[in-house]
């Protein structure tokens, strides 16, 4: 269930239905239509200087309406490309973002770009500092995979540079690449039910500005309700210390001795539950079946018994790199690009 | 057992033992002594253009002999700093290099530098491509933590840019930051013996151009011999597929049913052994005690029972960033900087 939405300029000659080449619109036509100066149009095209979102939208609407195609060669010369991309993640020390950064860098390298990285951690001010530096024309484009609340970061609203986000919403005109979180949540819950689980507990992150976990939880609730089962969701602060995590999972199992299935919105939580189950001598999968989410190769190599919903990181990196290159080349790309997930069934599920 | 070796220029005025300020040597004095032109001296100081190792060594020897101190302000203006550092690792998808890259980037960011990363994988040609790009004055300095054989990469012999390497030897004039691998190997083996193990198996990597594993193995052998015990080392190709790894560790346990201790030169191997032991219903730590190596937080969080020799990644990053900044500021730093390790004792060791 992959959805691709994107508007792009026509790269062919403008030809009408009788095969006659029509007059190409000029930059001055766009300026007139948008009610701005040609200099402003040029700045929008070349993504230079600070422009209000309103101005950008007005100029882009006029360009679409007139099917105006900027002169690419001139644009490239003028834009002083750095052939450098900035990638912001919470931290490459997390295996998910380490794997994602590796794949993004590999694909950008093959496309001729260097990659600057920033570990914004969970620090709004650090993310803003990175953005203020990188938006000052030090990079040709940005990949944003951080987890801070975008409303606390005004730079995203004014950013006038090609951006693609991974798994988060920044603003309507910035394209977003995700795996299909709703489909993943459904798949996990349906598999647990199909293998006999009836009392399925779900855990997800307390972050609510990130739609990702919300969709996984929504899917879990929908499937449970469709089967006449009672959904039970616990919220976890992802950055918690190991000791707090142990207490948390023990509490879940204390409060729900009837639990025979468990769907965690990330693999670290699922692994913590597997450890807790082992300490309590609960048999997995006989008495408790477990599915996590993410499926990063390093993690499943360390814990091969973990069943999990595998995010297509290879594809996500590939699509993000493709979108950003198209944006850098002057196309306007928008929309959510949801890539299909798959189940990795292993020893934590019944056969 | 930390060893710091480094020569640096005197940053004070030249004052003789009677307190009289002496004549400062000039660049022309250095040129005369080295038998080269002043331009060549300038190029060595500013690390510009291609110079033979012989010329660099000659000029640096003359500078040391004359205690010549370049004019730092002029040097900085002349050197057109990019305030950018390049970091080359095998891949940030590996938790060890993900953690290291995170800490390096964090410390460079705090020092005002941006960080370009390259995942050289185990590909000599890819590493050479990165170097050819980065050495062309795109960065102020490089951190090299890759695992390819430096003799296949002539760029390191001619590189005329500040470099610090992590855990590997590149050439005599390039400083190297490591944890104390010999002390770590000793500590692991001595702990297993102190807790009653007598038949201790050791695994390490097949890479031999990397001194790291060699020192761990050497320490293991020395301690075993000191205690009148027989060392047994198996070599593993680190990149092996999970199925081959399973077969490999099963073979070790088939061939050594008497094994009661196990020291792996990296945590991934130790974790694989823990899995194999569990499948064979060998009790850990009662019948088999296990110590790994690296101690990356992500890994020990996923496998909390793992006992391991913890590399001081925080300190290693801090020292590497400090050395590189000193090199960028015109100091010459050389030598091996070995930082102390510690044992993380957990459930895979007897109390």
XYZ file of C-alpha atoms in Angstrom:
702
model
C 0.000 0.000 0.000
C 2.490 2.618 -1.194
C 1.165 6.099 -1.866
C 3.161 8.493 -4.007
C 1.921 12.016 -4.354
C 3.981 14.684 -5.989
C 3.546 17.535 -8.413
C 6.365 18.233 -10.793
C 7.008 20.635 -13.580
C 6.781 19.347 -17.081
C 10.294 18.775 -18.355
C 9.220 18.532 -22.019
C 8.625 21.360 -24.427
C 5.222 22.907 -24.097
C 3.323 21.460 -27.022
C -0.403 21.862 -27.584
C -2.698 19.104 -28.856
C -2.017 20.033 -32.490
C 1.745 19.550 -32.012
C 2.522 23.257 -32.134
C 5.128 24.588 -29.726
C 3.526 27.271 -27.611
C 5.080 30.454 -26.266
C 7.077 29.757 -23.148
C 6.067 31.917 -20.178
C 8.797 34.218 -18.860
C 9.858 35.069 -15.320
C 8.224 38.488 -15.743
C 4.903 36.765 -16.509
C 5.171 34.837 -13.238
C 6.052 38.038 -11.343
C 3.059 39.851 -12.830
C 0.667 37.011 -12.051
C 1.948 36.655 -8.472
C 2.001 40.410 -7.903
C 5.678 40.437 -6.915
C 8.931 41.661 -8.491
C 10.949 39.452 -10.873
C 13.739 39.517 -8.257
C 11.411 37.867 -5.771
C 10.514 35.186 -8.331
C 14.224 34.575 -8.873
C 14.795 34.264 -5.151
C 11.979 31.742 -4.836
C 13.354 29.703 -7.744
C 16.883 29.770 -6.389
C 15.754 29.394 -2.802
C 17.841 32.343 -1.707
C 17.367 34.729 1.188
C 14.472 34.875 3.608
C 10.986 34.815 2.085
C 7.633 34.500 3.784
C 5.691 31.294 3.296
C 2.932 33.441 1.790
C 5.245 34.838 -0.897
C 6.661 31.401 -1.709
C 3.155 29.961 -2.042
C 1.994 32.847 -4.240
C 4.967 32.557 -6.596
C 4.766 28.768 -6.738
C 1.043 28.939 -7.523
C 1.728 31.382 -10.365
C 4.483 29.124 -11.729
C 2.165 26.124 -11.667
C -0.654 28.012 -13.307
C 1.570 29.275 -16.135
C 3.485 25.995 -16.292
C 6.628 28.051 -15.971
C 9.844 26.044 -16.251
C 12.978 27.786 -14.932
C 16.104 27.589 -17.049
C 17.864 24.739 -15.284
C 21.404 25.397 -16.480
C 21.272 29.020 -15.436
C 19.679 28.005 -12.172
C 22.433 25.534 -11.395
C 25.182 28.036 -12.142
C 23.436 30.672 -10.117
C 22.699 28.456 -7.176
C 26.332 27.737 -6.347
C 25.794 24.157 -5.420
C 27.785 22.777 -2.565
C 27.097 19.142 -3.531
C 26.575 18.662 0.190
C 23.498 17.354 2.011
C 22.744 17.808 5.704
C 21.161 14.932 7.647
C 19.698 15.587 11.098
C 18.839 12.611 13.308
C 18.308 12.233 17.064
C 21.566 10.241 17.272
C 23.441 7.781 15.041
C 24.174 5.843 18.261
C 20.590 4.498 17.993
C 20.732 1.456 15.653
C 17.662 2.595 13.682
C 19.158 6.008 12.882
C 22.635 4.507 12.445
C 21.238 2.177 9.771
C 19.162 4.942 8.157
C 22.106 7.375 8.094
C 24.358 4.690 6.625
C 21.919 3.990 3.804
C 21.212 7.674 3.100
C 24.926 8.515 3.004
C 25.625 5.545 0.718
C 22.958 6.611 -1.764
C 23.939 10.301 -1.641
C 27.601 9.326 -2.142
C 26.641 7.333 -5.244
C 24.758 10.406 -6.504
C 27.849 12.601 -6.022
C 26.917 14.312 -2.742
C 28.849 14.628 0.499
C 26.898 14.295 3.741
C 27.087 16.493 6.860
C 25.473 14.931 9.913
C 24.006 16.416 13.047
C 22.856 14.551 16.156
C 20.120 16.812 17.473
C 19.402 14.408 20.364
C 16.173 15.469 22.035
C 17.297 19.068 22.219
C 15.223 21.716 20.436
C 17.949 24.344 20.780
C 20.592 22.063 19.286
C 18.321 21.301 16.325
C 17.764 25.035 15.796
C 21.522 25.715 15.870
C 22.145 23.056 13.228
C 19.360 24.464 11.068
C 20.542 28.054 11.375
C 23.999 26.970 10.197
C 22.873 24.634 7.438
C 20.136 26.860 6.045
C 22.746 29.564 5.450
C 23.536 27.962 2.091
C 26.036 25.469 3.440
C 24.111 22.561 1.934
C 22.003 21.934 -1.159
C 19.311 20.187 0.828
C 18.339 18.607 4.132
C 17.022 15.266 5.358
C 15.242 15.699 8.691
C 14.648 12.634 10.867
C 14.718 14.280 14.295
C 12.056 13.889 16.971
C 11.704 17.384 18.392
C 8.421 19.213 18.138
C 8.394 21.154 14.861
C 6.229 23.883 16.359
C 9.122 24.828 18.630
C 11.396 25.188 15.610
C 10.322 28.183 13.515
C 13.188 27.555 11.072
C 11.115 24.836 9.403
C 8.311 27.240 8.622
C 10.641 29.715 6.903
C 13.201 27.307 5.460
C 13.793 28.085 1.817
C 15.873 25.076 0.859
C 14.997 21.604 -0.449
C 13.981 19.431 2.515
C 12.649 15.915 2.872
C 11.550 14.572 6.247
C 11.619 10.967 7.438
C 8.673 9.759 9.487
C 7.515 13.179 10.651
C 5.436 16.143 9.571
C 7.194 19.527 9.278
C 4.883 21.607 7.093
C 2.501 20.951 4.233
C 4.961 21.844 1.463
C 7.751 19.556 2.769
C 7.549 15.971 1.461
C 7.677 13.170 4.010
C 8.918 9.573 3.646
C 7.599 6.970 6.068
C 6.900 3.322 6.212
C 3.197 2.546 6.260
C 2.698 2.783 10.018
C -1.004 2.075 9.930
C -0.518 -1.054 7.800
C 2.300 -2.141 10.132
C 0.136 -1.783 13.228
C -2.643 -3.779 11.555
C -0.268 -6.504 10.385
C 1.233 -6.979 13.867
C -2.137 -7.158 15.602
C -3.715 -9.417 12.976
C -0.789 -11.848 13.129
C -1.041 -12.127 16.921
C -4.780 -12.794 16.649
C -4.337 -15.280 13.784
C -1.866 -17.215 15.961
C -4.341 -17.472 18.810
C -3.656 -14.451 21.047
C -6.722 -12.812 22.603
C -5.344 -10.589 25.354
C -2.943 -8.395 23.449
C -1.169 -5.499 25.156
C 0.282 -2.615 23.168
C 3.033 -0.176 24.165
C 4.024 2.964 22.340
C 5.915 6.185 22.822
C 4.619 9.183 24.753
C 5.596 11.498 21.880
C 2.359 12.642 20.382
C 3.485 15.291 17.895
C 4.945 12.437 15.891
C 2.126 10.838 13.922
C 4.084 7.637 13.513
C 3.307 5.926 16.808
C -0.201 7.286 16.753
C -0.946 5.438 13.498
C 0.461 2.185 14.874
C -1.718 2.537 17.945
C -4.778 3.475 15.877
C -4.335 0.391 13.717
C -3.948 -1.818 16.812
C -7.167 -0.406 18.291
C -9.092 -0.782 15.041
C -8.091 -4.441 14.619
C -8.824 -5.254 18.275
C -12.258 -3.627 18.006
C -12.994 -5.400 14.719
C -12.376 -8.713 16.503
C -14.404 -7.771 19.581
C -11.217 -7.684 21.710
C -10.323 -5.028 24.281
C -7.375 -2.798 23.366
C -4.970 -1.895 26.187
C -2.216 0.630 25.423
C 0.612 1.671 27.739
C 2.683 4.785 27.005
C 6.451 4.684 27.546
C 9.003 7.448 27.621
C 11.464 6.016 25.104
C 14.572 7.470 26.730
C 13.931 5.852 30.132
C 16.748 4.258 32.114
C 16.977 0.428 32.012
C 15.891 0.093 35.656
C 12.723 2.160 35.062
C 12.019 0.114 31.948
C 12.297 -3.129 33.934
C 9.851 -1.800 36.537
C 7.493 -0.624 33.811
C 7.299 -3.980 32.033
C 6.957 -5.834 35.319
C 4.021 -3.589 36.156
C 2.343 -4.382 32.810
C 2.678 -8.119 33.447
C 1.485 -7.692 37.063
C -1.598 -5.764 35.929
C -2.329 -8.148 33.031
C -1.573 -11.740 34.047
C -4.001 -12.821 31.304
C -1.792 -11.263 28.557
C -0.967 -13.776 25.816
C 0.161 -11.311 23.132
C 2.268 -8.185 23.038
C 2.782 -5.614 20.296
C 5.457 -2.974 20.982
C 5.802 0.076 18.740
C 9.587 -0.339 18.758
C 12.016 -3.237 19.071
C 13.807 -1.932 22.157
C 10.552 -2.198 24.111
C 9.825 -5.655 22.694
C 13.323 -6.819 23.707
C 12.829 -5.409 27.201
C 9.592 -7.379 27.462
C 11.346 -10.579 26.296
C 13.919 -10.072 29.092
C 11.206 -9.457 31.681
C 9.266 -12.540 30.511
C 12.415 -14.670 30.797
C 13.061 -13.427 34.354
C 9.461 -14.238 35.300
C 9.748 -17.632 33.595
C 6.891 -16.864 31.236
C 7.319 -19.072 28.189
C 7.626 -17.287 24.816
C 5.832 -18.016 22.494
C 3.805 -20.754 24.281
C 2.269 -18.417 26.894
C 3.128 -15.017 25.446
C 3.691 -14.062 21.815
C 5.655 -10.907 21.028
C 5.975 -8.620 17.990
C 8.150 -5.493 17.880
C 8.584 -2.763 15.294
C 11.540 -1.552 13.166
C 13.490 -4.705 12.291
C 16.922 -3.100 12.022
C 19.387 -5.844 10.945
C 21.814 -5.201 13.833
C 19.047 -5.624 16.389
C 17.577 -8.816 14.945
C 21.086 -10.223 14.658
C 21.608 -9.660 18.393
C 18.108 -10.946 19.273
C 17.282 -13.432 16.487
C 14.147 -14.721 18.293
C 12.455 -11.313 17.923
C 9.458 -11.174 15.582
C 8.998 -7.674 14.256
C 7.458 -5.402 11.659
C 10.353 -4.547 9.341
C 10.551 -0.992 8.067
C 11.937 -0.874 4.488
C 14.972 1.280 5.334
C 16.664 0.604 1.993
C 13.602 1.820 0.107
C 12.988 4.731 2.480
C 16.556 5.982 1.965
C 16.284 5.500 -1.788
C 13.008 7.411 -2.057
C 14.248 10.220 0.234
C 17.433 10.658 -1.820
C 15.417 10.642 -5.040
C 12.932 13.231 -3.769
C 15.667 15.527 -2.474
C 17.552 15.366 -5.770
C 14.360 16.235 -7.635
C 13.781 19.184 -5.312
C 17.381 20.345 -5.795
C 16.847 20.160 -9.547
C 13.943 22.561 -9.253
C 10.943 20.266 -9.045
C 8.382 20.888 -6.336
C 7.601 17.636 -4.539
C 5.070 17.343 -1.730
C 3.007 14.709 0.002
C 3.446 11.629 2.147
C 5.304 8.698 0.670
C 4.309 5.603 2.644
C 6.337 2.509 1.855
C 5.159 -1.056 2.532
C 6.317 -2.972 5.623
C 6.651 -6.738 6.152
C 6.542 -9.169 9.064
C 9.704 -10.935 10.226
C 8.244 -13.986 11.961
C 10.642 -15.666 14.372
C 10.675 -17.686 17.607
C 8.668 -15.126 19.618
C 5.591 -16.122 17.535
C 3.910 -19.523 17.347
C 4.354 -21.337 14.027
C 47.952 2.028 31.973
C 47.504 5.070 29.709
C 50.427 6.127 27.567
C 50.594 9.603 26.111
C 53.386 10.389 23.708
C 53.436 13.562 21.657
C 55.907 16.193 20.570
C 54.684 19.722 20.293
C 56.150 23.080 19.535
C 56.844 25.384 22.395
C 54.091 27.967 22.521
C 56.037 30.344 24.793
C 58.579 32.945 23.829
C 62.012 31.539 23.341
C 63.821 32.485 26.519
C 67.247 31.187 27.461
C 68.229 30.166 30.988
C 69.268 33.736 31.821
C 65.797 35.022 30.974
C 66.906 36.753 27.793
C 64.596 36.566 24.779
C 66.498 34.934 21.947
C 66.273 35.638 18.248
C 63.306 33.893 16.709
C 64.187 31.671 13.743
C 62.622 32.645 10.416
C 61.030 30.579 7.686
C 64.121 31.199 5.532
C 66.273 29.655 8.263
C 64.125 26.532 8.173
C 64.302 26.419 4.363
C 68.087 26.720 4.419
C 68.499 24.015 7.058
C 66.113 21.628 5.227
C 67.658 22.388 1.854
C 64.321 23.397 0.295
C 62.720 26.655 -0.863
C 60.769 28.898 1.569
C 57.671 28.152 -0.535
C 58.042 24.475 0.252
C 58.337 25.271 3.970
C 55.172 27.341 3.707
C 53.374 24.495 1.979
C 54.405 22.046 4.700
C 53.245 24.465 7.415
C 49.935 25.093 5.700
C 49.541 21.504 4.564
C 48.848 22.567 1.016
C 49.430 20.711 -2.221
C 51.168 17.403 -2.729
C 54.482 16.922 -0.982
C 56.583 13.800 -0.596
C 56.817 12.239 2.858
C 60.598 12.768 2.582
C 60.183 16.541 2.093
C 57.666 16.814 4.943
C 59.972 14.903 7.266
C 62.984 17.028 6.285
C 61.129 20.310 6.859
C 59.555 19.139 10.111
C 62.950 17.990 11.401
C 64.441 21.404 10.589
C 61.534 23.174 12.331
C 62.017 21.019 15.430
C 65.755 21.574 15.468
C 65.419 25.341 15.179
C 62.342 25.393 17.436
C 60.594 27.318 14.673
C 57.069 28.464 15.536
C 54.892 29.514 12.577
C 52.954 32.734 12.895
C 49.571 31.294 13.880
C 47.375 34.215 12.896
C 48.888 34.425 9.429
C 48.650 30.675 9.127
C 44.969 30.644 9.978
C 44.124 33.379 7.512
C 46.152 31.691 4.844
C 44.738 28.260 5.408
C 41.154 29.122 4.466
C 39.567 26.994 7.111
C 36.405 25.159 6.223
C 35.504 24.492 9.898
C 34.608 21.029 8.635
C 35.982 17.665 9.750
C 35.723 14.414 7.803
C 35.070 11.164 9.695
C 35.566 7.838 7.927
C 34.201 4.688 9.562
C 33.324 1.214 8.199
C 29.629 1.982 8.762
C 27.563 3.937 11.303
C 25.076 1.043 11.113
C 27.471 -0.856 13.418
C 26.604 0.185 17.012
C 30.272 0.688 17.948
C 30.901 3.121 15.091
C 27.451 4.684 15.490
C 28.288 5.487 19.120
C 31.803 6.682 18.253
C 30.555 8.893 15.408
C 27.847 10.342 17.650
C 30.387 11.278 20.338
C 32.929 12.662 17.852
C 30.300 14.768 16.109
C 28.970 16.053 19.443
C 32.442 17.162 20.569
C 33.331 18.686 17.178
C 30.003 20.540 17.139
C 30.772 21.990 20.566
C 34.161 23.087 19.224
C 32.514 24.844 16.251
C 33.123 22.253 13.533
C 30.708 20.604 11.122
C 31.195 16.906 10.404
C 31.163 15.113 7.036
C 30.838 11.346 7.328
C 31.830 8.545 5.007
C 30.952 4.871 5.373
C 33.894 3.192 3.694
C 32.486 -0.292 4.457
C 35.163 -2.880 3.758
C 35.889 -1.370 0.372
C 39.404 -0.079 -0.318
C 38.301 1.758 -3.456
C 35.470 3.540 -1.645
C 37.872 4.651 1.097
C 40.277 5.998 -1.554
C 37.470 7.931 -3.271
C 36.481 9.584 0.022
C 40.090 10.464 0.747
C 40.730 11.903 -2.701
C 37.713 14.175 -2.277
C 38.349 15.160 1.321
C 42.093 15.703 0.979
C 41.407 18.283 -1.729
C 40.996 20.922 0.986
C 37.321 20.213 1.639
C 37.967 19.631 5.329
C 40.343 20.973 7.967
C 41.134 17.511 9.265
C 40.204 13.838 9.229
C 39.329 11.160 11.777
C 40.012 7.705 10.341
C 38.403 4.679 11.967
C 38.100 2.416 8.932
C 39.301 -1.172 8.740
C 40.828 -1.424 5.301
C 44.501 -2.211 4.881
C 46.407 1.079 4.894
C 49.076 -0.345 2.584
C 46.470 -0.538 -0.158
C 45.660 3.145 0.329
C 48.608 5.285 -0.790
C 46.646 8.457 0.044
C 47.566 7.994 3.718
C 51.270 8.049 2.955
C 51.027 11.343 1.056
C 48.200 12.998 2.960
C 49.164 16.511 3.885
C 46.297 17.365 6.228
C 45.766 16.935 9.985
C 44.676 13.331 10.638
C 44.001 11.307 13.752
C 43.262 7.599 13.551
C 41.136 5.531 15.906
C 42.364 2.068 16.782
C 44.612 1.627 13.751
C 48.055 2.440 12.475
C 48.295 4.571 9.319
C 51.847 5.908 9.350
C 54.392 6.926 11.983
C 53.595 10.649 11.854
C 49.811 10.193 12.276
C 48.654 10.059 15.916
C 46.455 7.157 16.939
C 43.825 6.933 19.695
C 42.950 3.498 21.060
C 41.751 1.918 24.200
C 44.430 -0.134 25.898
C 43.841 -3.380 24.040
C 46.611 -5.287 25.764
C 45.348 -4.285 29.227
C 41.801 -5.204 28.129
C 42.850 -8.672 26.982
C 44.707 -9.226 30.250
C 41.783 -7.995 32.354
C 39.279 -10.297 30.607
C 41.465 -13.386 30.911
C 42.485 -12.691 34.517
C 38.845 -12.183 35.558
C 37.798 -15.508 34.023
C 40.658 -17.286 35.824
C 39.946 -15.500 39.117
C 36.342 -16.711 38.908
C 37.439 -20.321 38.458
C 37.610 -20.867 34.691
C 40.472 -23.074 33.500
C 39.562 -24.000 29.934
C 39.199 -20.606 28.343
C 38.595 -20.246 24.610
C 39.362 -17.009 22.778
C 37.959 -15.757 19.473
C 39.172 -12.794 17.495
C 39.016 -11.294 14.055
C 40.931 -12.554 11.033
C 42.059 -8.993 10.248
C 45.726 -8.942 11.010
C 46.798 -5.531 9.698
C 44.830 -4.105 12.603
C 46.995 -4.334 15.713
C 43.957 -4.074 17.947
C 42.813 -7.689 17.998
C 46.382 -8.876 17.927
C 47.092 -7.130 21.252
C 43.959 -8.609 22.835
C 45.025 -12.068 21.687
C 48.619 -11.531 22.826
C 47.426 -10.504 26.300
C 45.139 -13.572 26.486
C 48.029 -15.861 25.557
C 50.414 -14.219 28.028
C 47.969 -14.544 30.931
C 47.111 -18.160 30.053
C 50.809 -19.051 29.868
C 51.552 -17.254 33.149
C 48.936 -19.468 34.798
C 50.141 -22.670 33.146
C 46.918 -22.888 31.074
C 46.676 -23.725 27.370
C 45.561 -20.870 25.112
C 43.159 -21.767 22.290
C 42.310 -19.040 19.763
C 39.784 -19.250 16.939
C 39.769 -16.694 14.128
C 36.448 -15.365 12.824
C 35.634 -13.347 9.761
C 33.660 -10.547 11.417
C 31.320 -9.966 8.491
C 30.037 -13.557 8.372
C 26.377 -14.337 7.891
C 24.378 -15.354 10.999
C 24.039 -18.977 9.821
C 27.810 -19.338 9.370
C 28.356 -17.757 12.788
C 25.992 -20.279 14.398
C 27.872 -23.162 12.751
C 31.184 -21.673 13.812
C 30.279 -21.365 17.494
C 28.700 -24.813 17.518
C 31.955 -26.190 16.134
C 33.942 -24.492 18.915
C 31.713 -26.039 21.570
C 31.840 -29.443 19.800
C 35.619 -29.362 19.698
C 35.951 -28.084 23.284
C 33.309 -29.708 25.503
C 35.630 -28.926 28.449
C 35.350 -25.144 27.854
C 34.293 -23.296 31.019
C 35.339 -19.772 29.969
C 35.105 -17.723 26.820
C 36.734 -14.419 25.890
C 35.552 -12.869 22.598
C 37.395 -9.898 21.080
C 34.066 -8.249 20.285
C 30.588 -8.249 21.789
C 28.797 -9.527 18.681
C 30.789 -12.764 18.911
C 30.167 -13.032 22.659
C 26.422 -12.556 22.078
C 26.450 -15.215 19.373
C 28.112 -17.595 21.825
C 25.484 -16.826 24.493
C 22.775 -17.735 21.966
C 24.545 -20.959 21.002
C 25.032 -21.891 24.669
C 21.324 -21.296 25.346
C 20.324 -23.522 22.406
C 22.637 -26.267 23.672
C 21.294 -25.803 27.213
C 24.726 -24.967 28.574
C 24.229 -22.948 31.758
C 25.804 -19.478 31.820
C 27.643 -18.645 34.090
C 27.495 -21.942 36.071
C 29.088 -24.094 33.346
C 30.440 -21.430 30.998
C 31.496 -17.865 31.819
C 31.613 -15.304 29.004
C 33.342 -11.938 28.529
C 33.072 -9.834 25.364
C 34.776 -6.640 24.267
C 33.524 -3.112 23.419
C 30.677 -2.433 25.868
C 28.680 -0.079 23.650
C 25.647 1.108 25.699
C 23.084 0.086 23.045
C 24.419 -3.452 22.964
C 24.553 -3.961 26.729
C 21.061 -2.513 26.971
C 19.787 -5.162 24.532
C 21.818 -7.954 26.198
C 22.141 -6.848 29.854
C 23.583 -10.213 30.958
C 26.711 -9.646 28.840
C 29.940 -9.096 30.760
C 32.397 -7.138 28.670
C 35.535 -5.025 28.540
C 34.233 -1.472 28.100
C 36.128 0.797 25.738
C 36.104 4.421 26.957
C 34.371 5.838 23.879
C 33.648 9.182 25.558
C 37.321 9.660 26.382
C 38.502 8.318 23.027
C 36.307 10.839 21.190
C 37.428 13.651 23.496
C 41.138 12.888 23.025
C 40.756 12.473 19.243
C 38.945 15.807 18.925
C 41.565 17.499 21.106
C 44.471 16.071 19.097
C 42.922 17.017 15.773
C 42.276 20.578 16.930
C 45.884 20.867 18.084
C 47.065 19.597 14.700
C 44.799 22.062 12.908
C 46.287 24.828 15.046
C 49.735 23.948 13.781
C 51.060 21.625 16.474
C 52.667 18.382 15.426
C 51.213 15.513 17.449
C 52.327 11.917 17.056
C 52.279 8.683 18.979
C 49.808 6.176 20.368
C 47.310 7.379 22.927
C 46.062 4.323 24.815
C 43.151 4.956 27.143
C 42.230 2.735 30.088
C 39.434 0.146 29.830
C 37.217 -1.316 32.558
C 35.261 -4.520 33.176
C 31.465 -4.516 33.103
C 30.697 -7.598 35.227
C 27.187 -8.965 34.699
C 25.248 -12.229 34.766
C 27.515 -14.028 32.265
C 30.222 -14.094 35.016
C 30.049 -15.838 38.415
C 29.840 -13.452 41.369
